[in-house]
Coordinates of C-alpha atoms and ligand atoms in Angstrom, one line a residue:
X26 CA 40.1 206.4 168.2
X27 CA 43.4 208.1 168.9
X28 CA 43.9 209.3 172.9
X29 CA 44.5 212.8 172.1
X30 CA 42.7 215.4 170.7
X31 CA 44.8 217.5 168.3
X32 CA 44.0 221.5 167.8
X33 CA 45.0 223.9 165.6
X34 CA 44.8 227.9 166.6
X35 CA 44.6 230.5 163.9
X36 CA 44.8 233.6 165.8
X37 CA 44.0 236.0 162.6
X38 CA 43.8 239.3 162.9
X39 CA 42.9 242.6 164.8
X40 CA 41.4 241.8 168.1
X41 CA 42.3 237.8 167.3
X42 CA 45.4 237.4 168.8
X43 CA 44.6 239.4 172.2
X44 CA 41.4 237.1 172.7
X45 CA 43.2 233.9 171.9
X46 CA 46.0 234.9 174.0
X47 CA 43.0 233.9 176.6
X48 CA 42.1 230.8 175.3
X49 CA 45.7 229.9 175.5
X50 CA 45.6 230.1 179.4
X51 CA 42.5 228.3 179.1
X52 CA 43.9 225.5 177.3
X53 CA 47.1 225.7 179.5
X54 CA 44.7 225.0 182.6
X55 CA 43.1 222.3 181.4
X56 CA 46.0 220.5 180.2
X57 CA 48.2 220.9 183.9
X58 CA 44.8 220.3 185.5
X59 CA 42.6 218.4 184.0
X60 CA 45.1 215.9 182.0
X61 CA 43.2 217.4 178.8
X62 CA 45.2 215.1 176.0
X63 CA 45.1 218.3 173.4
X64 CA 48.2 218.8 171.3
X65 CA 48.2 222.7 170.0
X66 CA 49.6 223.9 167.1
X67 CA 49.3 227.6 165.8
X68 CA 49.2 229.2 162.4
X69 CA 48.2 232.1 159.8
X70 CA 45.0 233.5 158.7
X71 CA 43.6 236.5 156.7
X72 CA 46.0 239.5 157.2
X73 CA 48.5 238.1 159.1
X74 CA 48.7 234.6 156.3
X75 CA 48.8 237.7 153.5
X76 CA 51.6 239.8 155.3
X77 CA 54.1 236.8 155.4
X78 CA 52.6 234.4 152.6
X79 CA 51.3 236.7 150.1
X80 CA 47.8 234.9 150.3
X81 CA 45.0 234.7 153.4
X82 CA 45.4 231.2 154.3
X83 CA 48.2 229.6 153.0
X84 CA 48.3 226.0 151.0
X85 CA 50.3 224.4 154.2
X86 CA 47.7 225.8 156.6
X87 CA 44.8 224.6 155.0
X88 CA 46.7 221.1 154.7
X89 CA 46.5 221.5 158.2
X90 CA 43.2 222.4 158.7
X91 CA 41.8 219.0 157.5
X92 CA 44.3 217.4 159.4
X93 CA 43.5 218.0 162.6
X94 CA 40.3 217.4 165.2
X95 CA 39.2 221.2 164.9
X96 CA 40.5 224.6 164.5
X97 CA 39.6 227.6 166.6
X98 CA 39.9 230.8 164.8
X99 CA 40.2 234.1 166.4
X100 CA 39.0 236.8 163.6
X101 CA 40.4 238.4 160.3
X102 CA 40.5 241.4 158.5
X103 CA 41.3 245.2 159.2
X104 CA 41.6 248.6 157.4
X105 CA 44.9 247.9 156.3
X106 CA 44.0 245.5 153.6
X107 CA 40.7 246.8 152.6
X108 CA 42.5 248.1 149.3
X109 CA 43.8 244.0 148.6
X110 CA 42.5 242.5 145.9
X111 CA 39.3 240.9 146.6
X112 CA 41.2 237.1 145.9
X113 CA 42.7 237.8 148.3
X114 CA 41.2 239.5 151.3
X115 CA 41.3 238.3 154.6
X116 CA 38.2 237.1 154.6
X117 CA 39.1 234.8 151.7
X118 CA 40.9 233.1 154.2
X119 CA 38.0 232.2 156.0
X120 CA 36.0 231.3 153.6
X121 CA 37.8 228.7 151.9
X122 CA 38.4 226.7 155.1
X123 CA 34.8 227.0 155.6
X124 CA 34.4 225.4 152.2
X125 CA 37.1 223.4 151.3
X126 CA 36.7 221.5 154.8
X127 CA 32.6 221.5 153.6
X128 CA 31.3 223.1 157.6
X129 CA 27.9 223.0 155.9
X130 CA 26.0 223.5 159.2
X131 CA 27.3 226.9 161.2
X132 CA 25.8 226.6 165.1
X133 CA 25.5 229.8 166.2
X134 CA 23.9 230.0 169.5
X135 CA 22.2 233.2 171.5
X136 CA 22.1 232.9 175.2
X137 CA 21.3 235.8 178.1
X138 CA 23.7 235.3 180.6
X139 CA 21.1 236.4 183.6
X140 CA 24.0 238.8 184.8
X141 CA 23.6 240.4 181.4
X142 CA 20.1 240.6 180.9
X143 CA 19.6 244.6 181.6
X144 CA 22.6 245.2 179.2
X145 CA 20.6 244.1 176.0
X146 CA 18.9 246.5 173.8
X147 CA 15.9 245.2 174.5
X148 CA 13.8 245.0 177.8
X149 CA 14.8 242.1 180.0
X150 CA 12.0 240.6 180.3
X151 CA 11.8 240.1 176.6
X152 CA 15.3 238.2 176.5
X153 CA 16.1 236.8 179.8
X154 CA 17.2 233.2 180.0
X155 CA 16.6 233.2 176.5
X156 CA 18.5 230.5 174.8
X157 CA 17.9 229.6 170.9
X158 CA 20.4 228.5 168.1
X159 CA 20.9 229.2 164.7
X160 CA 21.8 227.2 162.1
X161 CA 23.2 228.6 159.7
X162 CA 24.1 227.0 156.3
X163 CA 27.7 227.6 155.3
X164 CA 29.0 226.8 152.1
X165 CA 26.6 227.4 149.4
X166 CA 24.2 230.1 148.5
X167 CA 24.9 233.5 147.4
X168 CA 28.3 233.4 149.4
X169 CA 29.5 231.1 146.4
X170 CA 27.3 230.0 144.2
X171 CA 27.9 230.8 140.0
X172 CA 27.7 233.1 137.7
X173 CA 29.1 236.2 139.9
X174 CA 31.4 238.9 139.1
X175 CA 31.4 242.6 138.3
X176 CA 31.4 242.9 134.7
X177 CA 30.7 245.6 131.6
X178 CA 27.4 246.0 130.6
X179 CA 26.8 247.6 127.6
X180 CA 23.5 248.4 128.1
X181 CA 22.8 252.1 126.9
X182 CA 20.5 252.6 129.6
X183 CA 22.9 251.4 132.3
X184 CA 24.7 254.7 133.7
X185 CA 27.9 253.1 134.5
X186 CA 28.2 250.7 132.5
X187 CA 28.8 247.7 134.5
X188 CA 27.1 244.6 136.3
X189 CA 27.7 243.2 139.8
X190 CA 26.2 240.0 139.7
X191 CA 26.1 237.0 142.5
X192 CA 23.6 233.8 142.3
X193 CA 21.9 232.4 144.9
X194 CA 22.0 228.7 144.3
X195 CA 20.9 225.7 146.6
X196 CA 21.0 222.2 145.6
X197 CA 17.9 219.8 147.2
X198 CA 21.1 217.6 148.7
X199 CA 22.4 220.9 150.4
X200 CA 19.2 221.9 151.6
X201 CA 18.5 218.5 153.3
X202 CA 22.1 218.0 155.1
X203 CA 21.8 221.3 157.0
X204 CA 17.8 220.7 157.6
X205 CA 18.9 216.8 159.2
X206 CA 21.4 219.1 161.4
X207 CA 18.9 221.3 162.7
X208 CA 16.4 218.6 163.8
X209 CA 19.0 216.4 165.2
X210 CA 20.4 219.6 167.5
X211 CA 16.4 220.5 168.5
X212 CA 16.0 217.3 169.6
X213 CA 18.7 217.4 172.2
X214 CA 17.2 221.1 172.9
X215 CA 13.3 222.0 172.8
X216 CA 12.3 219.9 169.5
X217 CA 11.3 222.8 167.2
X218 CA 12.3 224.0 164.5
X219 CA 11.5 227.3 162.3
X220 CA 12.8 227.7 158.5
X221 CA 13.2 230.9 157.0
X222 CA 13.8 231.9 153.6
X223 CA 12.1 234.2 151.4
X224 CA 9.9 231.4 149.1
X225 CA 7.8 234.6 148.3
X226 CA 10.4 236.2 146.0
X227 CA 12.7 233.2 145.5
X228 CA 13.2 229.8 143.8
X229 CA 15.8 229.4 146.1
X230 CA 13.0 230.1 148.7
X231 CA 10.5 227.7 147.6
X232 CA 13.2 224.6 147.4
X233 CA 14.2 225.3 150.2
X234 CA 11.0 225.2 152.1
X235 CA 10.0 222.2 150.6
X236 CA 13.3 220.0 151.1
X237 CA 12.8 221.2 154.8
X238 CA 9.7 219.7 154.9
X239 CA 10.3 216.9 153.5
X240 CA 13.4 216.0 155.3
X241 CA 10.9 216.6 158.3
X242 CA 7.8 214.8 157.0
X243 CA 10.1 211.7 156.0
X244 CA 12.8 211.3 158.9
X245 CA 11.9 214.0 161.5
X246 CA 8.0 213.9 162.3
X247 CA 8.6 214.1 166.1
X248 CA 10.0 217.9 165.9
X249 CA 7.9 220.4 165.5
X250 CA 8.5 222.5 162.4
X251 CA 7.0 225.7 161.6
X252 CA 8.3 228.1 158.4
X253 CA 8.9 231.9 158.0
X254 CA 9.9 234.6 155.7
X255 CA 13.0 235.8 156.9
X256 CA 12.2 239.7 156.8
X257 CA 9.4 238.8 159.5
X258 CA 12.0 236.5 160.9
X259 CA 14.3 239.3 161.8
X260 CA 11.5 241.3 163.1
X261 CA 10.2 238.5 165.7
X262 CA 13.7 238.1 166.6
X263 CA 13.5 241.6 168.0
X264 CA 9.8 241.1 168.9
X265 CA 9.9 237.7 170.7
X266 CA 12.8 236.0 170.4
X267 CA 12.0 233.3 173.0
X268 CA 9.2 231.6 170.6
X269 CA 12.2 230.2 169.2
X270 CA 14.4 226.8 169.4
X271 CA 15.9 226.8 166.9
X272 CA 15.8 228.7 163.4
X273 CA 17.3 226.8 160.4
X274 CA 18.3 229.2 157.7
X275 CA 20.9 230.1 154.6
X276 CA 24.0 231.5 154.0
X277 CA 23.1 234.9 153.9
X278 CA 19.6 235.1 155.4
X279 CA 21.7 233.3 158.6
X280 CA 24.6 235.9 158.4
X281 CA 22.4 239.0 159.2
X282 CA 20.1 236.9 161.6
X283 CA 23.1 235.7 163.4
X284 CA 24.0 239.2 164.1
X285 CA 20.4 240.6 165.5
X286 CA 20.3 237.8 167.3
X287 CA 23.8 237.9 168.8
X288 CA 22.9 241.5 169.9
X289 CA 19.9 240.3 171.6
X290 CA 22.2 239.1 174.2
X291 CA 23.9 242.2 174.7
X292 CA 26.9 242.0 173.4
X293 CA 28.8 240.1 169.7
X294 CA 31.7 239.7 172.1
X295 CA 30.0 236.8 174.0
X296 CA 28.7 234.5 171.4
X297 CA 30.8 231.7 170.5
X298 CA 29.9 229.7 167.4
X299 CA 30.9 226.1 165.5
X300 CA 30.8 225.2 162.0
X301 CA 30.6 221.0 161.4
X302 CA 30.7 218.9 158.3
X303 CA 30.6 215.6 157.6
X304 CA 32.0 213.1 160.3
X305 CA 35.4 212.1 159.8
X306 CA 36.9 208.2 160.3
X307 CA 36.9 208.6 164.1
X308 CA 33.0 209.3 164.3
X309 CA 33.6 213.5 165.0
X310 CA 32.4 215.9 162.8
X311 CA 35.2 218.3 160.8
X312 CA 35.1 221.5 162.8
X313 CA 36.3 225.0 162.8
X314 CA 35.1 227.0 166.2
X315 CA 34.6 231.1 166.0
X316 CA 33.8 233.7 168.1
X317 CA 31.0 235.7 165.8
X318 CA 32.5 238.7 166.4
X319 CA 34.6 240.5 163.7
X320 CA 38.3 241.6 164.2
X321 CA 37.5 245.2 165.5
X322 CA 40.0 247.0 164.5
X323 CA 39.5 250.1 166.2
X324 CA 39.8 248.4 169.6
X325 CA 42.6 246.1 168.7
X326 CA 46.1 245.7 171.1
X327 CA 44.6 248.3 173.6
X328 CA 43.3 245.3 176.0
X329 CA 39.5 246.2 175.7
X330 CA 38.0 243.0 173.9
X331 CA 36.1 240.6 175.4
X332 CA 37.8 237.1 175.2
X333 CA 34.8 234.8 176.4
X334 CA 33.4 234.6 172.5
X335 CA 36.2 233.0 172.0
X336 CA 36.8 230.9 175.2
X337 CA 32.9 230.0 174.7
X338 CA 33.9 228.9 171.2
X339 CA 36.7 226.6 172.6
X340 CA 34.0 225.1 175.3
X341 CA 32.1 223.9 172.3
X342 CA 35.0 222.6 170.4
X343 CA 34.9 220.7 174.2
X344 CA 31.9 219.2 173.4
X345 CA 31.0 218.8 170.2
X346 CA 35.2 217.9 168.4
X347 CA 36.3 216.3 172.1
X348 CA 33.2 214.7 173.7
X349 CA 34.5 216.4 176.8
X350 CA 31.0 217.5 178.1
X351 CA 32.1 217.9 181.8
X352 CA 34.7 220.2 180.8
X353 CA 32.7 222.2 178.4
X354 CA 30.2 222.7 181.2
X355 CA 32.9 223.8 183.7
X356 CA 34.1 226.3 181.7
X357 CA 30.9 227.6 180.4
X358 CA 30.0 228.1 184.1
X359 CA 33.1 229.0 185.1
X360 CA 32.4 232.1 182.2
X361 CA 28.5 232.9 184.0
X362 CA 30.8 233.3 187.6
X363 CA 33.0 235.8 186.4
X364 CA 30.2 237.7 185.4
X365 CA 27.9 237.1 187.4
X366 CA 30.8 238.8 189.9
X367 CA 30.2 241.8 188.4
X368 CA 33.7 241.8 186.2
X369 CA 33.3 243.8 183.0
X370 CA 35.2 244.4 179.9
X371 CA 34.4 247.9 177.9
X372 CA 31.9 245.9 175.4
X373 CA 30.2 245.1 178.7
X374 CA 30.1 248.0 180.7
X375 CA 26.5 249.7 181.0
X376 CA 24.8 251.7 183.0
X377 CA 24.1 249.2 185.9
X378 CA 28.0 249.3 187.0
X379 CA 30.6 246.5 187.5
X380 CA 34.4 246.2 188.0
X381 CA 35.9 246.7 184.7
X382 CA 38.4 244.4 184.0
X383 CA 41.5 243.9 180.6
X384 CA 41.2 241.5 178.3
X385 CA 43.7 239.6 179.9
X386 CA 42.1 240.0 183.5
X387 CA 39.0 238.5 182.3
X388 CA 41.1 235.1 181.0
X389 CA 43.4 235.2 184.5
X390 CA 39.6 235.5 186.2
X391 CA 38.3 232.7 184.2
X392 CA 40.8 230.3 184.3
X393 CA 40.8 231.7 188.6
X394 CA 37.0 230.3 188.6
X395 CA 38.0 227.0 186.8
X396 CA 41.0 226.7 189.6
X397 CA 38.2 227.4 192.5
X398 CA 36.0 224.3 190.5
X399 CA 32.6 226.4 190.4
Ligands
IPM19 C1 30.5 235.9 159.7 C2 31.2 237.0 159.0 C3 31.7 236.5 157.7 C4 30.6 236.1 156.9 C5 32.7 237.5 157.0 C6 33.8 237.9 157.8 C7 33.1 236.9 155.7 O1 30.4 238.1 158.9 O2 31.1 234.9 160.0 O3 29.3 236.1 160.0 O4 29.9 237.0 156.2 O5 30.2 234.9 156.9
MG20 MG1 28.5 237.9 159.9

C-alpha cells in the first residue's frame, strides 16, 4: 500500500469551479493540519476539456483518471454548448469516465441535516433525520446499451419520418455486482434493502428482480429485501421516505429517484455522491466523487452556489478511496455546525431566516469549524 493518497480534481464547468474552489481550502486544511498525505492534481472536463481540446474529456485526462486513487468532479455542461454535437457534449465527458473506469455502483445518499428540516418541500416531520441511500447502477442500461440512434423511418404512417431509438439492456452479471453492493452498504447501515424496477412492463424488469433475489437468497439472507415498481417507488419517496434503507435501482430508474430524493432534503446543493467499481491492486475501489447537482448555469461566477455537495462528496472520497473515517466524520460535522449556526447560501435561504453567506464564506466557515475541532 503506497503512503499517500493521490487525487485528481476536474473542476468542469458552470458552478464547478466556484464550489471546488472550496474544496480546495478544504484539502489545503487537511493537508497543513492534519498531515493528510493527498497529492492533488487538476484537469479538464465537459466544456471547459471541449474549449481547449476540442473533445469533453480528453485521452490524457482519462489516462489520468484510472491512474489515480479517485477523482472529484465538480459539474459540466452549460447553454453554450447545448448546440455541440451530441459526441461530444459535456456530458460525454462524464459519462465515459463513469464507464470506461466501470463505477458500476453510484452511492447517492439523502440525509436531513436537522438544521434543514423545515426548508424541505415536505412537512418535517415526514423527513427529519431521515437518512437513506441509493444505489444507483451506472454503466449499463438505457444510458448505453445497443441499438440506439435517431434514424429514418420510412414508415408511411410515421409523420416525420424518423426513429429515436435507445435499449434498455441489463446483463444477469450486471444486475448481481450492483445488487452485492447494495447489501454489503445495508449491512453497515439498517440491513434492508428495496429493488425497484418496472418487472410489470419490462424484461429488463423481471431479470432484474430476480437476479436481486437471487444474489439475496444465495449470499445475502440476513438483509432484509423487499421489491417495488419504481412509479410507486417515486411516490413513497414523497409519501414516506423514511421506510427506506436503502433502495437498489438502475441507470435511469436511479437518475430520476436520485433527484426526488435529493430534494427531500431540501436542497440538490447538499448531496454529495460516489461512484465505485471494482477494487484495484491496493484493496480500494476505483472511484469518482460528485456533487449531484448540475452545473447551474444561471447562477454561475456570481458567488451564490452552495459548495458543501461538493465538500460532502470529498468527505466520502475520505472514507470510502482513503480509509480516513475520522476525517470524513470531522468534516461532515464540521458541515452540520456551519449550518446548524444559521449560515445560508441563496439555495438555502427560506422563510425561517439565517445569515446568508458567499460561496466562498461558507468554505472559509467550514474549514473555520474544522480549525475550532467540532
Ligand atoms: C446525474 C446527471 C447525469 C446523468 C447527466 C449530467 C448526464 O443527471 O449524474 O444524475 O443523467 O447521469
Ligand atoms: Mg441526474
Amino acid at each position: 500500500m503506497s503512503d499517500s493518497y493521490s487525487l485528481l480534481i476536474l473542476p468542469g464547468d458552470g458552478i464547478g469551479p466556484e464550489v471546488m474552489a472550496e474544496v480546495v481550502k478544504v484539502v489545503d486544511w487537511f493537508k497543513a493540519n492534519r498531515g493528510l498525505p493527498l497529492e492533488v492534481q487538476h484537469d479538464l472536463v465537459g466544456g471547459s476539456a471541449y474549449d481547449v481540446h476540442g473533445v469533453p474529456l480528453s485521452d490524457a485526462t482519462m489516462e489520468l483518471a484510472q491512474s489515480v486513487d479517485a477523482v472529484l468532479l465538480g459539474a459540466v455542461g452549460g447553454p453554450k454548448y447545448d448546440v455541440l454535437d451530441f459526441s461530444v457534449k459535456p456530458e460525454r465527458g462524464l459519462l465515459r469516465l463513469r464507464k470506461e473506469m466501470d463505477l458500476f455502483a453510484n452511492l447517492r445518499p439523502a440525509q436531513c441535516f436537522d438544521a434543514l428540516a423545515d426548508f424541505s418541500s415536505l412537512k418535517r416531520d415526514v423527513v427529519a433525520g431521515l437518512d437513506i441511500l441509493i444505489v444507483r447502477e451506472l454503466t449499463s442500461g438505457v444510458y448505453f446499451g445497443e441499438p440506439r440512434g435517431i434514424h429514418a423511418d420510412d414508415n408511411s404512417d410515421n409523420e416525420g419520418g424518423r426513429v429515436g431509438i435507445n435499449t434498455q439492456r441489463y446483463t444477469s452479471g450486471e444486475i448481481r455486482r450492483v445488487a452485492r453492493s447494495a447489501f454489503e452498504l445495508a449491512r453497515k447501515r439498517g440491513n434492508r434493502v428495496c429493488s425497484m424496477e418496472k418487472a410489470n412492463v419490462m424484461e429488463a424488469g423481471i431479470l432484474w428482480r430476480e437476479e436481486v433475489q437471487w444474489v439475496h437468497d444465495n449470499e445475502y439472507p440476513d438483509v432484509e429485501l423487499s421489491h417495488m415498481y419504481a412509479d410507486n417507488g417515486a411516490m413513497q419517496l414523497v409519501r414516506n421516505p423514511k421506510q427506506f434503507d436503502v433502495i437498489v435501482t438502475d441507470n435511469l430508474f436511479g437518475d430520476i429517484l436520485s433527484d426526488a430524493a435529493a430534494m427531500l432534503t431540501g436542497s440538490l446543493g447538499m448531496l454529495p455522491s460516489a461512484s465505485l467499481g471494482a477494487p484495484m491492486a491496493n484493496g480500494r475501489p476505483k472511484a469518482m466523487y460528485e456533487p449531484v447537482h448540475g452545473s447551474a448555469p444561471d447562477i454561475a461566477g456570481q458567488g451564490k452556489a452552495n459548495p458543501i455537495a461538493c465538500i460532502l462528496s470529498f468527505a466520502m472520497a475520505l472514507r470510502y478511496s482513503f480509509a480516513e473515517v475520522e476525517a470524513a466524520t470531522a468534516l461532515e460535522r464540521a458541515v452540520e455546525k456551519v449550518l446548524a449556526d444559521g449560515a445560508r447560501t441563496a439555495d438555502l435561504m427560506g422563510a425561517e431566516g439565517g445569515t446568508p453567506v458567499s460561496t466562498s464564506q461558507m468554505g472559509d466557515l467550514i474549514v473555520a469549524a474544522l480549525s475550532e475541532g467540532v
